CSV table of C-alpha atoms in Angstrom, one decimal:
chain,number,residue,atom,x,y,z
E,1,MET,CA,8.6,-1.2,-46.4
E,2,THR,CA,6.9,2.0,-45.2
E,3,GLU,CA,6.8,2.3,-41.4
E,4,THR,CA,3.2,2.9,-40.2
E,5,ALA,CA,2.3,4.9,-37.2
E,6,ALA,CA,1.2,1.8,-35.3
E,7,THR,CA,4.6,0.2,-35.9
E,8,ARG,CA,6.4,3.4,-35.0
E,9,TRP,CA,4.7,3.7,-31.6
E,10,LYS,CA,4.5,0.1,-30.7
E,11,PRO,CA,6.2,-0.6,-27.3
E,12,VAL,CA,9.6,-2.1,-27.7
E,13,GLU,CA,11.7,-4.3,-25.4
E,14,ARG,CA,15.0,-2.8,-24.4
E,15,HIS,CA,18.0,-4.8,-23.1
E,16,GLY,CA,21.2,-4.1,-21.2
E,17,ILE,CA,22.1,-1.1,-19.1
E,18,GLY,CA,20.5,1.3,-21.6
E,19,GLY,CA,17.3,-0.7,-21.3
E,20,ILE,CA,17.3,-0.5,-17.5
E,21,LEU,CA,17.9,3.2,-17.6
E,22,SER,CA,15.2,3.7,-20.1
E,23,ALA,CA,12.7,1.7,-18.0
E,24,VAL,CA,13.6,3.7,-14.9
E,25,SER,CA,13.1,6.9,-16.9
E,26,ASP,CA,9.7,5.6,-18.0
E,27,ILE,CA,8.7,4.7,-14.4
E,28,VAL,CA,9.7,8.2,-13.1
E,29,ALA,CA,7.7,9.9,-15.9
E,30,VAL,CA,4.6,7.9,-15.1
E,31,ALA,CA,5.0,8.4,-11.4
E,32,GLY,CA,5.4,12.1,-11.9
E,33,ARG,CA,2.2,12.2,-14.0
E,34,ASN,CA,0.3,10.4,-11.2
E,35,LEU,CA,1.7,12.7,-8.5
E,36,LEU,CA,0.6,15.8,-10.5
E,37,THR,CA,-3.0,14.6,-9.8
E,38,TYR,CA,-2.5,15.5,-6.1
E,39,ARG,CA,-1.2,19.0,-7.1
E,40,ARG,CA,-4.2,19.7,-9.3
E,41,VAL,CA,-6.7,18.0,-7.0
E,42,PRO,CA,-5.3,18.5,-3.5
E,43,GLN,CA,-8.5,17.3,-1.9
E,44,LEU,CA,-7.5,13.7,-2.8
E,45,LEU,CA,-4.4,14.0,-0.5
E,46,VAL,CA,-6.4,15.9,2.2
E,47,PHE,CA,-9.1,13.2,2.4
E,48,SER,CA,-6.6,10.4,2.3
E,49,THR,CA,-5.1,11.8,5.5
E,50,ILE,CA,-8.4,12.6,7.4
E,51,GLN,CA,-9.4,8.9,7.8
E,52,PRO,CA,-6.2,7.7,9.5
E,53,VAL,CA,-6.3,10.8,11.8
E,54,ILE,CA,-9.9,9.9,12.8
E,55,PHE,CA,-8.8,6.3,13.5
E,56,VAL,CA,-6.0,7.5,15.8
E,57,LEU,CA,-8.3,9.8,17.7
E,58,MET,CA,-11.1,7.3,17.9
E,59,PHE,CA,-9.1,4.4,19.1
E,60,ARG,CA,-7.0,6.5,21.4
E,61,TYR,CA,-9.8,8.4,23.2
E,62,VAL,CA,-13.0,6.4,22.5
E,63,PHE,CA,-11.8,2.8,22.7
E,64,GLY,CA,-8.5,3.2,24.4
E,65,GLY,CA,-10.0,3.3,27.9
E,66,ALA,CA,-11.8,0.0,27.3
E,67,ILE,CA,-8.9,-2.0,25.8
E,68,SER,CA,-6.2,-3.2,28.1
E,69,VAL,CA,-2.9,-4.7,26.8
E,70,PRO,CA,-0.7,-6.2,29.6
E,71,GLY,CA,2.7,-4.6,30.0
E,72,VAL,CA,2.3,-1.7,27.5
E,73,ARG,CA,0.3,1.4,27.2
E,74,TYR,CA,-2.5,1.0,24.7
E,75,VAL,CA,-1.4,4.1,22.7
E,76,ASP,CA,2.0,2.5,22.2
E,77,TYR,CA,0.4,-0.8,21.2
E,78,LEU,CA,-2.0,1.0,18.9
E,79,MET,CA,0.2,3.2,16.7
E,80,PRO,CA,2.1,0.4,14.9
E,81,GLY,CA,-1.2,-1.0,14.0
E,82,ILE,CA,-2.4,2.4,12.8
E,83,PHE,CA,0.8,2.8,10.6
E,84,ILE,CA,0.0,-0.6,9.0
E,85,GLN,CA,-3.7,0.2,8.6
E,86,THR,CA,-2.7,3.5,6.9
E,87,ALA,CA,-0.5,1.7,4.4
E,88,VAL,CA,-3.2,-0.9,3.7
E,89,PHE,CA,-5.9,1.6,3.1
E,90,GLY,CA,-3.6,3.7,1.1
E,91,ALA,CA,-3.0,0.8,-1.3
E,92,ILE,CA,-6.6,1.0,-2.4
E,93,GLY,CA,-5.6,4.2,-4.3
E,94,THR,CA,-3.6,2.0,-6.7
E,95,ALA,CA,-6.7,0.0,-7.6
E,96,VAL,CA,-8.9,3.0,-8.0
E,97,GLY,CA,-6.3,5.0,-9.9
E,98,LEU,CA,-5.6,2.1,-12.4
E,99,ALA,CA,-9.3,1.4,-12.8
E,100,THR,CA,-9.9,5.1,-13.6
E,101,ASP,CA,-7.1,5.2,-16.2
E,102,LEU,CA,-8.5,2.0,-17.7
E,103,ASN,CA,-12.0,3.4,-17.8
E,104,THR,CA,-11.0,6.7,-19.3
E,105,GLY,CA,-8.7,5.2,-22.0
E,106,PHE,CA,-5.4,6.4,-20.5
E,107,LEU,CA,-4.0,2.9,-20.3
E,108,GLU,CA,-4.6,2.4,-24.0
E,109,ARG,CA,-2.6,5.6,-24.8
E,110,PHE,CA,0.2,4.3,-22.6
E,111,ARG,CA,0.2,1.0,-24.3
E,112,SER,CA,0.7,2.7,-27.7
E,113,LEU,CA,3.9,4.5,-26.6
E,114,PRO,CA,7.5,3.1,-26.9
E,115,MET,CA,7.9,2.5,-23.2
E,116,ALA,CA,8.7,-0.3,-20.8
E,117,ARG,CA,5.7,-2.6,-20.4
E,118,SER,CA,5.9,-2.5,-16.6
E,119,ALA,CA,6.4,1.3,-16.4
E,120,VAL,CA,2.7,2.1,-16.1
E,121,LEU,CA,2.2,-0.2,-13.1
E,122,ALA,CA,5.6,0.5,-11.5
E,123,GLY,CA,5.0,4.3,-12.0
E,124,ARG,CA,1.6,4.0,-10.3
E,125,THR,CA,2.9,2.0,-7.3
E,126,THR,CA,5.9,4.4,-7.0
E,127,ALA,CA,3.6,7.4,-6.9
E,128,ASP,CA,1.5,5.7,-4.2
E,129,LEU,CA,4.6,4.9,-2.2
E,130,THR,CA,5.5,8.6,-2.4
E,131,ARG,CA,2.1,9.6,-1.1
E,132,ASN,CA,2.4,7.0,1.7
E,133,VAL,CA,5.7,8.7,2.9
E,134,PHE,CA,3.7,11.8,3.5
E,135,VAL,CA,0.7,10.2,5.1
E,136,VAL,CA,2.7,7.8,7.4
E,137,SER,CA,4.9,10.7,8.5
E,138,LEU,CA,1.8,12.7,9.4
E,139,MET,CA,0.4,9.7,11.3
E,140,ALA,CA,3.7,9.5,13.3
E,141,ALA,CA,3.4,13.2,14.2
E,142,VAL,CA,-0.2,12.7,15.3
E,143,GLY,CA,0.8,9.6,17.3
E,144,PHE,CA,3.5,11.5,19.1
E,145,ALA,CA,1.0,14.3,19.8
E,146,VAL,CA,-1.5,11.9,21.5
E,147,GLY,CA,1.1,10.3,23.6
E,148,PHE,CA,2.8,7.6,21.5
E,149,ARG,CA,6.5,7.0,22.5
E,150,VAL,CA,9.2,4.9,21.0
E,151,HIS,CA,10.9,2.5,23.5
E,152,THR,CA,13.9,1.6,21.4
E,153,GLY,CA,15.7,4.3,19.5
E,154,PRO,CA,15.5,6.5,16.4
E,155,VAL,CA,17.3,4.0,14.1
E,156,SER,CA,14.8,1.2,15.1
E,157,PHE,CA,11.9,3.7,14.6
E,158,LEU,CA,13.1,4.6,11.1
E,159,MET,CA,13.5,0.9,10.3
E,160,ALA,CA,9.9,0.4,11.4
E,161,ILE,CA,8.6,3.2,9.2
E,162,GLY,CA,10.6,1.8,6.3
E,163,LEU,CA,9.0,-1.6,6.9
E,164,VAL,CA,5.5,0.1,6.9
E,165,LEU,CA,6.2,1.9,3.6
E,166,LEU,CA,7.6,-1.3,2.0
E,167,PHE,CA,4.4,-3.2,3.1
E,168,GLY,CA,2.2,-0.5,1.6
E,169,TYR,CA,4.2,-0.7,-1.7
E,170,VAL,CA,3.9,-4.5,-1.8
E,171,LEU,CA,0.1,-4.3,-1.3
E,172,SER,CA,-0.1,-1.7,-4.1
E,173,TRP,CA,0.8,-4.5,-6.5
E,174,LEU,CA,-1.9,-6.7,-5.1
E,175,PHE,CA,-4.5,-3.9,-5.5
E,176,ALA,CA,-3.1,-3.1,-9.0
E,177,THR,CA,-4.4,-6.5,-10.0
E,178,VAL,CA,-7.7,-5.8,-8.3
E,179,GLY,CA,-8.1,-2.5,-10.2
E,180,LEU,CA,-7.3,-4.0,-13.6
E,181,LEU,CA,-9.7,-6.8,-13.0
E,182,ALA,CA,-12.5,-4.5,-11.8
E,183,GLY,CA,-12.2,-2.1,-14.8
E,184,ASP,CA,-13.9,1.0,-13.2
E,185,PRO,CA,-13.2,3.0,-10.0
E,186,GLU,CA,-16.4,2.2,-8.3
E,187,SER,CA,-16.1,-1.5,-8.8
E,188,ALA,CA,-12.4,-1.4,-7.8
E,189,GLN,CA,-13.2,0.3,-4.5
E,190,ALA,CA,-16.0,-2.2,-3.8
E,191,ALA,CA,-13.8,-5.1,-4.6
E,192,ALA,CA,-11.0,-3.9,-2.4
E,193,PHE,CA,-13.1,-3.9,0.8
E,194,PRO,CA,-13.6,-7.7,1.1
E,195,VAL,CA,-9.8,-8.0,0.8
E,196,ILE,CA,-9.0,-5.3,3.3
E,197,ALA,CA,-11.6,-6.0,6.0
E,198,PRO,CA,-10.5,-9.4,7.2
E,199,LEU,CA,-6.8,-8.5,6.9
E,200,VAL,CA,-7.0,-5.3,9.0
E,201,PHE,CA,-9.8,-6.0,11.5
E,202,ALA,CA,-9.1,-9.7,12.0
E,203,SER,CA,-5.5,-9.0,13.0
E,204,SER,CA,-3.3,-7.8,15.9
E,205,ALA,CA,-3.5,-4.2,14.6
E,206,PHE,CA,-5.9,-2.9,17.3
E,207,VAL,CA,-6.2,-5.8,19.9
E,208,PRO,CA,-4.2,-8.8,20.9
E,209,VAL,CA,-5.2,-11.9,19.0
E,210,SER,CA,-5.4,-13.8,22.3
E,211,SER,CA,-8.8,-12.2,22.8
E,212,MET,CA,-10.2,-13.8,19.7
E,213,PRO,CA,-11.9,-17.2,19.3
E,214,VAL,CA,-9.5,-20.0,18.5
E,215,TRP,CA,-10.7,-20.5,14.9
E,216,LEU,CA,-10.2,-16.8,14.2
E,217,ARG,CA,-6.9,-16.6,16.1
E,218,LEU,CA,-5.3,-19.2,13.8
E,219,PHE,CA,-5.9,-16.9,10.9
E,220,ALA,CA,-5.2,-13.6,12.7
E,221,GLU,CA,-1.8,-14.7,14.0
E,222,HIS,CA,-0.3,-15.7,10.7
E,223,GLN,CA,-1.8,-13.4,8.1
E,224,PRO,CA,0.5,-10.7,6.6
E,225,VAL,CA,-1.1,-7.6,8.4
E,226,SER,CA,-0.6,-9.2,11.9
E,227,VAL,CA,2.9,-10.5,11.0
E,228,THR,CA,4.0,-7.1,9.8
E,229,THR,CA,2.4,-5.2,12.7
E,230,THR,CA,4.2,-7.5,15.1
E,231,ALA,CA,7.5,-6.8,13.4
E,232,VAL,CA,6.9,-3.0,13.6
E,233,ARG,CA,5.9,-3.3,17.3
E,234,THR,CA,9.1,-5.1,18.2
E,235,LEU,CA,11.1,-2.4,16.4
E,236,VAL,CA,9.5,0.4,18.3
E,237,LEU,CA,8.6,-1.2,21.7
E,238,GLY,CA,11.6,-3.6,22.0
E,239,GLY,CA,12.0,-7.4,21.8
E,240,SER,CA,13.5,-9.8,19.4
E,241,ALA,CA,12.8,-8.0,16.1
E,242,GLY,CA,15.0,-10.0,13.8
E,243,PRO,CA,12.7,-13.1,13.4
E,244,GLU,CA,9.6,-11.0,13.2
E,245,VAL,CA,11.0,-8.8,10.5
E,246,LEU,CA,12.1,-11.8,8.5
E,247,LYS,CA,8.6,-13.3,8.7
E,248,ALA,CA,7.2,-9.9,7.4
E,249,LEU,CA,9.7,-9.8,4.6
E,250,ALA,CA,8.9,-13.4,3.6
E,251,TRP,CA,5.2,-12.5,3.3
E,252,MET,CA,6.1,-9.4,1.2
E,253,ALA,CA,8.3,-11.4,-1.1
E,254,ALA,CA,5.5,-14.0,-1.6
E,255,ILE,CA,3.0,-11.3,-2.4
E,256,LEU,CA,5.3,-9.7,-4.9
E,257,LEU,CA,6.1,-13.0,-6.6
E,258,VAL,CA,2.5,-13.6,-7.2
E,259,PHE,CA,1.0,-10.2,-8.0
E,260,VAL,CA,3.8,-8.4,-9.9
E,261,PRO,CA,3.6,-10.9,-12.8
E,262,LEU,CA,-0.1,-11.3,-12.5
E,263,SER,CA,-0.8,-7.5,-12.7
E,264,ILE,CA,1.6,-7.1,-15.7
E,265,TRP,CA,-0.1,-10.1,-17.4
E,266,ARG,CA,-3.5,-8.5,-16.8
E,267,TYR,CA,-2.3,-5.1,-18.0
E,268,GLN,CA,-1.1,-6.6,-21.2
E,269,ARG,CA,-4.5,-8.0,-21.9
E,270,THR,CA,-6.6,-5.0,-21.1
E,271,SER,CA,-8.5,-3.5,-24.0
């Protein structure tokens, strides 16, 4: 039987150690392709850092004098929330990027290649994780410049930054699903806001949840942004970090269990 081009380039499933190495190679290749976008269009990286810097300056110098947190300086309370907010807003890039690739036909080209089925999505989320390393590091530098101080130690601070980056990576899978469902970048960005707004602003990122109405406090205390922000705060300000970190990791595991298979399922059915 003569092998057709469609058969020759049909994605194949690989098994064993060789299959794992091939999948990792595919993921690295796709991530590299996505990171090249920032080299060719550096404005994307510049504008993705301007917004978090504005939030730091605005909350530090505009709202900081009006917000009081018992027992801690507001700038020290604020910065863990800014780190998490930066990771959450950065995850929108996954939705917009995948929707753009879907709209321009790039995903169809990827689907025709002999590569791991999950490589396109894992490559995109890995590239966005790499971008978040740069952006969160910049936010830390800005935070120290405006008076933020770590009350524990360098190891705890690095653990906190690692938790922030992990949270951003986990949310990238959620927004990958949003991007694939939306189908075009404008719709993806519009669809992401109703998800982000209640998570970020109805949380403990900027103010204590004790100041909120009871009905809102019940949501704000237990949703993933608040839980992860609290874990990061305990790592940089002191306190019993272990239970809070475990709660944050449990939320992340739950999000991955739902949205990794869901996004892969949706990707396989895109046309």
